[in-house]
């Protein structure tokens, strides 16, 4: 994503936390903590398997995101939703994603 | 003005060759392109009947000829899971899987599926999302990710 943002100033990424509870039991709590702080730094720490603090707020954002993702048929992560509504499952390289986003 | 008969014949010959060849070629392509659907059909009701044996609650959403011509590409839904299936023209075989273009090294099934399975982006709330980049940017990409 960083690579894309360096190249294209007309693209913005919105990241929704969608913990796959069954696969990663701790992901739900971590997601809440990240959403509470709205912190990309915390998300990066979580990716790097660093310990992150407990959720500092009560939020339904993560539960809402989980319900919504299921409703939209998103079953794996990461899944990107392109500006025109196309779903791109899995981690794809910058070039592939840029080709799909188009101009 | 009097023209050279030789030149005239030549012009007529060229025109004739051009017409025959060009119509010949385009005609050939057209029939090839149309071939399958002029002789073959697959209706929603028929597809439902065919696939019901394997997936009893199948709901057919769209049918079209697959990019590899002698296959029907069937977009369907079963237990609220959307899927792409392929039925051959003889209607004796079905496969579910990915069709790749060897020439372009592209997963054609994945591309068809994403085009048919678009979501309404405006239904995704963004207030609680983490932002990377400029919120005023023209193109918004929403990424659902797990922190683990």
mmCIF file of C-alpha atoms in Angstrom:
data_model
loop_
_atom_site.group_PDB
_atom_site.id
_atom_site.type_symbol
_atom_site.label_atom_id
_atom_site.label_comp_id
_atom_site.label_asym_id
_atom_site.label_seq_id
_atom_site.Cartn_x
_atom_site.Cartn_y
_atom_site.Cartn_z
ATOM 1 C CA UNK A 1 0.000 0.000 0.000
ATOM 2 C CA UNK A 2 2.834 2.361 0.870
ATOM 3 C CA UNK A 3 4.388 1.703 -2.509
ATOM 4 C CA UNK A 4 1.122 2.544 -4.254
ATOM 5 C CA UNK A 5 0.652 5.732 -2.233
ATOM 6 C CA UNK A 6 4.136 6.929 -3.174
ATOM 7 C CA UNK A 7 3.295 6.460 -6.812
ATOM 8 C CA UNK A 8 -0.314 7.606 -6.882
ATOM 9 C CA UNK A 9 -1.505 10.633 -4.941
ATOM 10 C CA UNK A 10 -5.077 10.129 -6.181
ATOM 11 C CA UNK A 11 -5.571 6.918 -4.208
ATOM 12 C CA UNK A 12 -6.482 6.582 -0.533
ATOM 13 C CA UNK A 13 -6.752 3.373 1.485
ATOM 14 C CA UNK A 14 -9.357 2.865 4.193
ATOM 15 C CA UNK A 15 -8.521 -0.070 6.410
ATOM 16 C CA UNK A 16 -11.307 -1.977 8.142
ATOM 17 C CA UNK A 17 -10.328 -4.433 10.850
ATOM 18 C CA UNK A 18 -11.893 -7.805 10.129
ATOM 19 C CA UNK A 19 -10.616 -10.407 12.596
ATOM 20 C CA UNK A 20 -11.018 -14.019 11.521
ATOM 21 C CA UNK A 21 -11.860 -15.187 15.027
ATOM 22 C CA UNK A 22 -11.690 -18.891 14.338
ATOM 23 C CA UNK A 23 -8.257 -18.649 12.747
ATOM 24 C CA UNK A 24 -6.798 -16.100 15.157
ATOM 25 C CA UNK A 25 -8.457 -16.109 18.585
ATOM 26 C CA UNK A 26 -6.639 -12.968 19.717
ATOM 27 C CA UNK A 27 -7.396 -10.991 16.590
ATOM 28 C CA UNK A 28 -10.746 -9.725 17.838
ATOM 29 C CA UNK A 29 -9.316 -8.020 20.926
ATOM 30 C CA UNK A 30 -6.386 -6.669 18.940
ATOM 31 C CA UNK A 31 -8.735 -5.279 16.293
ATOM 32 C CA UNK A 32 -10.709 -3.443 18.956
ATOM 33 C CA UNK A 33 -7.546 -1.955 20.427
ATOM 34 C CA UNK A 34 -6.409 -0.751 16.989
ATOM 35 C CA UNK A 35 -9.826 0.729 16.151
ATOM 36 C CA UNK A 36 -9.997 2.518 19.521
ATOM 37 C CA UNK A 37 -6.687 4.244 18.879
ATOM 38 C CA UNK A 38 -7.291 4.501 15.105
ATOM 39 C CA UNK A 39 -3.610 3.814 14.900
ATOM 40 C CA UNK A 40 -1.734 2.521 11.867
ATOM 41 C CA UNK A 41 1.293 2.160 14.112
ATOM 42 C CA UNK A 42 -0.575 -0.348 16.308
ATOM 43 C CA UNK A 43 -1.705 -2.261 13.237
ATOM 44 C CA UNK A 44 1.882 -2.495 12.031
ATOM 45 C CA UNK A 45 2.977 -3.662 15.491
ATOM 46 C CA UNK A 46 0.287 -6.355 15.381
ATOM 47 C CA UNK A 47 1.462 -7.478 11.922
ATOM 48 C CA UNK A 48 4.979 -7.737 13.311
ATOM 49 C CA UNK A 49 3.677 -9.867 16.189
ATOM 50 C CA UNK A 50 4.585 -7.241 18.774
ATOM 51 C CA UNK A 51 2.395 -7.115 21.876
ATOM 52 C CA UNK A 52 -0.195 -4.350 21.704
ATOM 53 C CA UNK A 53 -2.161 -2.821 24.591
ATOM 54 C CA UNK A 54 -5.714 -3.892 25.391
ATOM 55 C CA UNK A 55 -8.659 -2.024 23.899
ATOM 56 C CA UNK A 56 -9.031 1.389 25.526
ATOM 57 C CA UNK A 57 -12.690 1.846 24.596
ATOM 58 C CA UNK A 58 -15.949 0.036 24.028
ATOM 59 C CA UNK A 59 -16.724 -0.132 20.338
ATOM 60 C CA UNK A 60 -19.039 -2.078 18.085
ATOM 61 C CA UNK A 61 -17.002 -1.116 15.006
ATOM 62 C CA UNK A 62 -15.264 -4.492 14.830
ATOM 63 C CA UNK A 63 -18.485 -6.485 15.237
ATOM 64 C CA UNK A 64 -20.151 -4.288 12.626
ATOM 65 C CA UNK A 65 -17.265 -4.808 10.218
ATOM 66 C CA UNK A 66 -17.455 -8.577 10.726
ATOM 67 C CA UNK A 67 -21.193 -8.667 9.999
ATOM 68 C CA UNK A 68 -20.796 -6.415 6.985
ATOM 69 C CA UNK A 69 -17.879 -8.419 5.563
ATOM 70 C CA UNK A 70 -19.869 -11.638 5.833
ATOM 71 C CA UNK A 71 -22.837 -10.012 4.156
ATOM 72 C CA UNK A 72 -20.639 -8.809 1.307
ATOM 73 C CA UNK A 73 -19.238 -12.302 0.856
ATOM 74 C CA UNK A 74 -15.760 -11.457 2.117
ATOM 75 C CA UNK A 75 -14.412 -14.601 3.732
ATOM 76 C CA UNK A 76 -10.651 -14.160 3.629
ATOM 77 C CA UNK A 77 -8.228 -11.412 4.485
ATOM 78 C CA UNK A 78 -6.900 -9.215 3.208
ATOM 79 C CA UNK A 79 -9.680 -8.407 0.745
ATOM 80 C CA UNK A 80 -9.622 -5.116 -1.114
ATOM 81 C CA UNK A 81 -12.754 -3.371 -2.361
ATOM 82 C CA UNK A 82 -11.946 -1.315 -5.450
ATOM 83 C CA UNK A 83 -13.600 2.073 -6.128
ATOM 84 C CA UNK A 84 -16.073 0.404 -8.538
ATOM 85 C CA UNK A 85 -17.036 -2.272 -5.991
ATOM 86 C CA UNK A 86 -14.963 -5.168 -7.307
ATOM 87 C CA UNK A 87 -13.551 -7.440 -4.607
ATOM 88 C CA UNK A 88 -9.932 -8.486 -4.759
ATOM 89 C CA UNK A 89 -9.196 -11.335 -2.366
ATOM 90 C CA UNK A 90 -5.709 -11.970 -1.051
ATOM 91 C CA UNK A 91 -2.532 -9.967 -0.866
ATOM 92 C CA UNK A 92 -1.740 -8.816 -4.384
ATOM 93 C CA UNK A 93 1.346 -6.953 -5.511
ATOM 94 C CA UNK A 94 1.233 -3.213 -6.153
ATOM 95 C CA UNK A 95 1.314 -3.530 -9.937
ATOM 96 C CA UNK A 96 -1.600 -5.971 -10.109
ATOM 97 C CA UNK A 97 -3.702 -3.818 -7.810
ATOM 98 C CA UNK A 98 -2.853 -0.663 -9.773
ATOM 99 C CA UNK A 99 -3.789 -2.392 -13.039
ATOM 100 C CA UNK A 100 -7.135 -3.345 -11.537
ATOM 101 C CA UNK A 101 -7.818 0.109 -10.089
ATOM 102 C CA UNK A 102 -6.985 1.703 -13.436
ATOM 103 C CA UNK A 103 -6.519 5.408 -14.072
ATOM 104 C CA UNK B 1 -11.681 10.556 -70.524
ATOM 105 C CA UNK B 2 -10.590 7.243 -71.883
ATOM 106 C CA UNK B 3 -8.968 4.829 -69.474
ATOM 107 C CA UNK B 4 -6.455 2.160 -70.255
ATOM 108 C CA UNK B 5 -8.374 -1.140 -70.469
ATOM 109 C CA UNK B 6 -5.490 -2.891 -68.744
ATOM 110 C CA UNK B 7 -5.632 -0.544 -65.776
ATOM 111 C CA UNK B 8 -9.421 -0.900 -65.562
ATOM 112 C CA UNK B 9 -9.221 -4.665 -65.436
ATOM 113 C CA UNK B 10 -6.557 -4.371 -62.816
ATOM 114 C CA UNK B 11 -8.685 -2.062 -60.657
ATOM 115 C CA UNK B 12 -11.709 -4.365 -60.965
ATOM 116 C CA UNK B 13 -9.519 -7.346 -60.151
ATOM 117 C CA UNK B 14 -8.146 -5.604 -57.064
ATOM 118 C CA UNK B 15 -11.587 -4.532 -55.863
ATOM 119 C CA UNK B 16 -12.972 -8.016 -56.407
ATOM 120 C CA UNK B 17 -10.111 -9.650 -54.570
ATOM 121 C CA UNK B 18 -10.419 -7.138 -51.760
ATOM 122 C CA UNK B 19 -14.175 -7.673 -51.420
ATOM 123 C CA UNK B 20 -13.978 -11.429 -51.542
ATOM 124 C CA UNK B 21 -11.106 -11.640 -49.131
ATOM 125 C CA UNK B 22 -12.344 -9.121 -46.650
ATOM 126 C CA UNK B 23 -15.915 -10.397 -46.530
ATOM 127 C CA UNK B 24 -14.559 -13.913 -46.500
ATOM 128 C CA UNK B 25 -12.431 -13.205 -43.465
ATOM 129 C CA UNK B 26 -14.959 -11.233 -41.486
ATOM 130 C CA UNK B 27 -17.659 -13.757 -42.323
ATOM 131 C CA UNK B 28 -15.471 -16.542 -41.047
ATOM 132 C CA UNK B 29 -14.776 -14.732 -37.783
ATOM 133 C CA UNK B 30 -18.368 -13.800 -37.285
ATOM 134 C CA UNK B 31 -19.641 -17.336 -37.673
ATOM 135 C CA UNK B 32 -16.876 -18.596 -35.458
ATOM 136 C CA UNK B 33 -17.714 -16.056 -32.791
ATOM 137 C CA UNK B 34 -21.430 -16.661 -33.011
ATOM 138 C CA UNK B 35 -21.203 -20.379 -33.604
ATOM 139 C CA UNK B 36 -21.907 -21.598 -30.071
ATOM 140 C CA UNK B 37 -24.876 -19.399 -29.192
ATOM 141 C CA UNK B 38 -26.650 -19.760 -32.535
ATOM 142 C CA UNK B 39 -26.828 -23.528 -32.063
ATOM 143 C CA UNK B 40 -26.676 -23.764 -28.274
ATOM 144 C CA UNK B 41 -28.711 -22.258 -25.468
ATOM 145 C CA UNK B 42 -28.744 -22.611 -21.724
ATOM 146 C CA UNK B 43 -31.654 -21.075 -19.872
ATOM 147 C CA UNK B 44 -31.763 -20.266 -16.169
ATOM 148 C CA UNK B 45 -34.413 -22.927 -15.576
ATOM 149 C CA UNK B 46 -32.346 -25.512 -17.408
ATOM 150 C CA UNK B 47 -29.189 -24.632 -15.481
ATOM 151 C CA UNK B 48 -31.109 -24.844 -12.207
ATOM 152 C CA UNK B 49 -32.311 -28.326 -13.113
ATOM 153 C CA UNK B 50 -28.832 -29.419 -14.163
ATOM 154 C CA UNK B 51 -27.013 -28.202 -11.069
ATOM 155 C CA UNK B 52 -29.718 -28.983 -8.502
ATOM 156 C CA UNK B 53 -28.458 -32.548 -8.322
ATOM 157 C CA UNK B 54 -25.154 -31.324 -6.914
ATOM 158 C CA UNK B 55 -26.262 -28.188 -5.054
ATOM 159 C CA UNK B 56 -29.982 -28.535 -4.201
ATOM 160 C CA UNK B 57 -30.509 -24.902 -3.226
ATOM 161 C CA UNK B 58 -28.724 -23.405 -6.228
ATOM 162 C CA UNK B 59 -29.956 -20.048 -7.454
ATOM 163 C CA UNK B 60 -28.777 -19.007 -10.906
ATOM 164 C CA UNK B 61 -27.871 -15.339 -11.160
ATOM 165 C CA UNK B 62 -26.407 -15.008 -14.637
ATOM 166 C CA UNK B 63 -25.348 -17.163 -17.590
ATOM 167 C CA UNK B 64 -23.051 -16.304 -20.451
ATOM 168 C CA UNK B 65 -20.597 -18.033 -22.727
ATOM 169 C CA UNK B 66 -17.187 -18.333 -21.100
ATOM 170 C CA UNK B 67 -14.134 -16.740 -22.768
ATOM 171 C CA UNK B 68 -13.078 -20.269 -23.704
ATOM 172 C CA UNK B 69 -15.913 -20.666 -26.157
ATOM 173 C CA UNK B 70 -17.380 -24.151 -25.685
ATOM 174 C CA UNK B 71 -18.310 -23.561 -22.029
ATOM 175 C CA UNK B 72 -21.141 -21.795 -20.276
ATOM 176 C CA UNK B 73 -20.077 -19.556 -17.431
ATOM 177 C CA UNK B 74 -22.777 -19.721 -14.749
ATOM 178 C CA UNK B 75 -22.831 -17.201 -11.917
ATOM 179 C CA UNK B 76 -24.837 -18.662 -9.057
ATOM 180 C CA UNK B 77 -25.492 -18.559 -5.348
ATOM 181 C CA UNK B 78 -25.850 -21.384 -2.856
ATOM 182 C CA UNK B 79 -26.266 -20.914 0.916
ATOM 183 C CA UNK B 80 -25.582 -17.216 0.397
ATOM 184 C CA UNK B 81 -22.208 -18.036 -1.146
ATOM 185 C CA UNK B 82 -21.756 -16.703 -4.667
ATOM 186 C CA UNK B 83 -19.832 -18.814 -7.139
ATOM 187 C CA UNK B 84 -18.848 -19.263 -10.749
ATOM 188 C CA UNK B 85 -19.480 -22.639 -12.379
ATOM 189 C CA UNK B 86 -18.832 -23.964 -15.855
ATOM 190 C CA UNK B 87 -21.155 -26.230 -17.841
ATOM 191 C CA UNK B 88 -20.010 -27.673 -21.161
ATOM 192 C CA UNK B 89 -22.165 -27.237 -24.259
ATOM 193 C CA UNK B 90 -23.244 -30.870 -24.235
ATOM 194 C CA UNK B 91 -24.633 -30.170 -20.723
ATOM 195 C CA UNK B 92 -23.122 -33.414 -19.496
ATOM 196 C CA UNK B 93 -20.249 -31.933 -17.507
ATOM 197 C CA UNK B 94 -19.796 -29.267 -14.883
ATOM 198 C CA UNK B 95 -16.659 -27.964 -13.297
ATOM 199 C CA UNK B 96 -16.010 -25.473 -10.580
ATOM 200 C CA UNK B 97 -12.543 -24.013 -10.605
ATOM 201 C CA UNK B 98 -10.436 -21.384 -12.250
ATOM 202 C CA UNK B 99 -10.017 -20.823 -15.947
ATOM 203 C CA UNK B 100 -6.676 -19.234 -16.834
ATOM 204 C CA UNK B 101 -5.568 -17.577 -20.026
ATOM 205 C CA UNK B 102 -2.210 -19.189 -20.745
ATOM 206 C CA UNK B 103 -1.326 -16.427 -23.190
ATOM 207 C CA UNK B 104 -1.952 -13.524 -20.782
ATOM 208 C CA UNK B 105 -1.245 -15.464 -17.562
ATOM 209 C CA UNK B 106 -4.500 -14.190 -16.103
ATOM 210 C CA UNK B 107 -7.066 -15.895 -13.941
ATOM 211 C CA UNK B 108 -10.143 -15.274 -16.076
ATOM 212 C CA UNK B 109 -12.536 -16.845 -13.565
ATOM 213 C CA UNK B 110 -11.305 -14.534 -10.835
ATOM 214 C CA UNK B 111 -11.782 -11.530 -13.125
ATOM 215 C CA UNK B 112 -15.295 -12.573 -14.192
ATOM 216 C CA UNK B 113 -16.229 -13.305 -10.624
ATOM 217 C CA UNK B 114 -15.093 -9.915 -9.325
ATOM 218 C CA UNK B 115 -16.908 -8.136 -12.149
ATOM 219 C CA UNK B 116 -20.154 -10.005 -11.401
ATOM 220 C CA UNK B 117 -19.812 -9.849 -7.637
ATOM 221 C CA UNK B 118 -19.449 -6.112 -7.161
ATOM 222 C CA UNK B 119 -20.408 -4.644 -3.810
ATOM 223 C CA UNK B 120 -22.032 -1.289 -3.122
ATOM 224 C CA UNK B 121 -19.102 0.738 -1.785
ATOM 225 C CA UNK B 122 -21.403 3.396 -0.337
ATOM 226 C CA UNK B 123 -22.760 0.801 2.116
ATOM 227 C CA UNK B 124 -19.386 0.467 3.825
ATOM 228 C CA UNK B 125 -19.033 2.941 6.714
ATOM 229 C CA UNK B 126 -15.619 4.557 6.846
ATOM 230 C CA UNK B 127 -15.760 6.648 10.050
ATOM 231 C CA UNK B 128 -14.096 3.912 12.073
ATOM 232 C CA UNK B 129 -11.591 2.929 9.380
ATOM 233 C CA UNK B 130 -7.867 3.587 9.538
ATOM 234 C CA UNK B 131 -6.718 5.904 6.776
ATOM 235 C CA UNK B 132 -3.589 5.606 4.655
ATOM 236 C CA UNK B 133 -3.130 8.497 2.272
ATOM 237 C CA UNK B 134 -5.055 11.680 1.591
ATOM 238 C CA UNK B 135 -8.799 11.488 2.365
ATOM 239 C CA UNK B 136 -9.390 13.939 -0.475
ATOM 240 C CA UNK B 137 -7.939 11.482 -2.994
ATOM 241 C CA UNK B 138 -10.228 10.612 -5.900
ATOM 242 C CA UNK B 139 -9.999 6.826 -5.691
ATOM 243 C CA UNK B 140 -10.952 5.002 -2.504
ATOM 244 C CA UNK B 141 -9.801 1.470 -1.889
ATOM 245 C CA UNK B 142 -11.218 -0.247 1.198
ATOM 246 C CA UNK B 143 -9.138 -3.058 2.643
ATOM 247 C CA UNK B 144 -10.556 -5.618 5.082
ATOM 248 C CA UNK B 145 -7.692 -7.061 7.066
ATOM 249 C CA UNK B 146 -6.996 -9.231 10.068
ATOM 250 C CA UNK B 147 -4.356 -7.883 12.478
ATOM 251 C CA UNK B 148 -2.762 -11.313 12.992
#
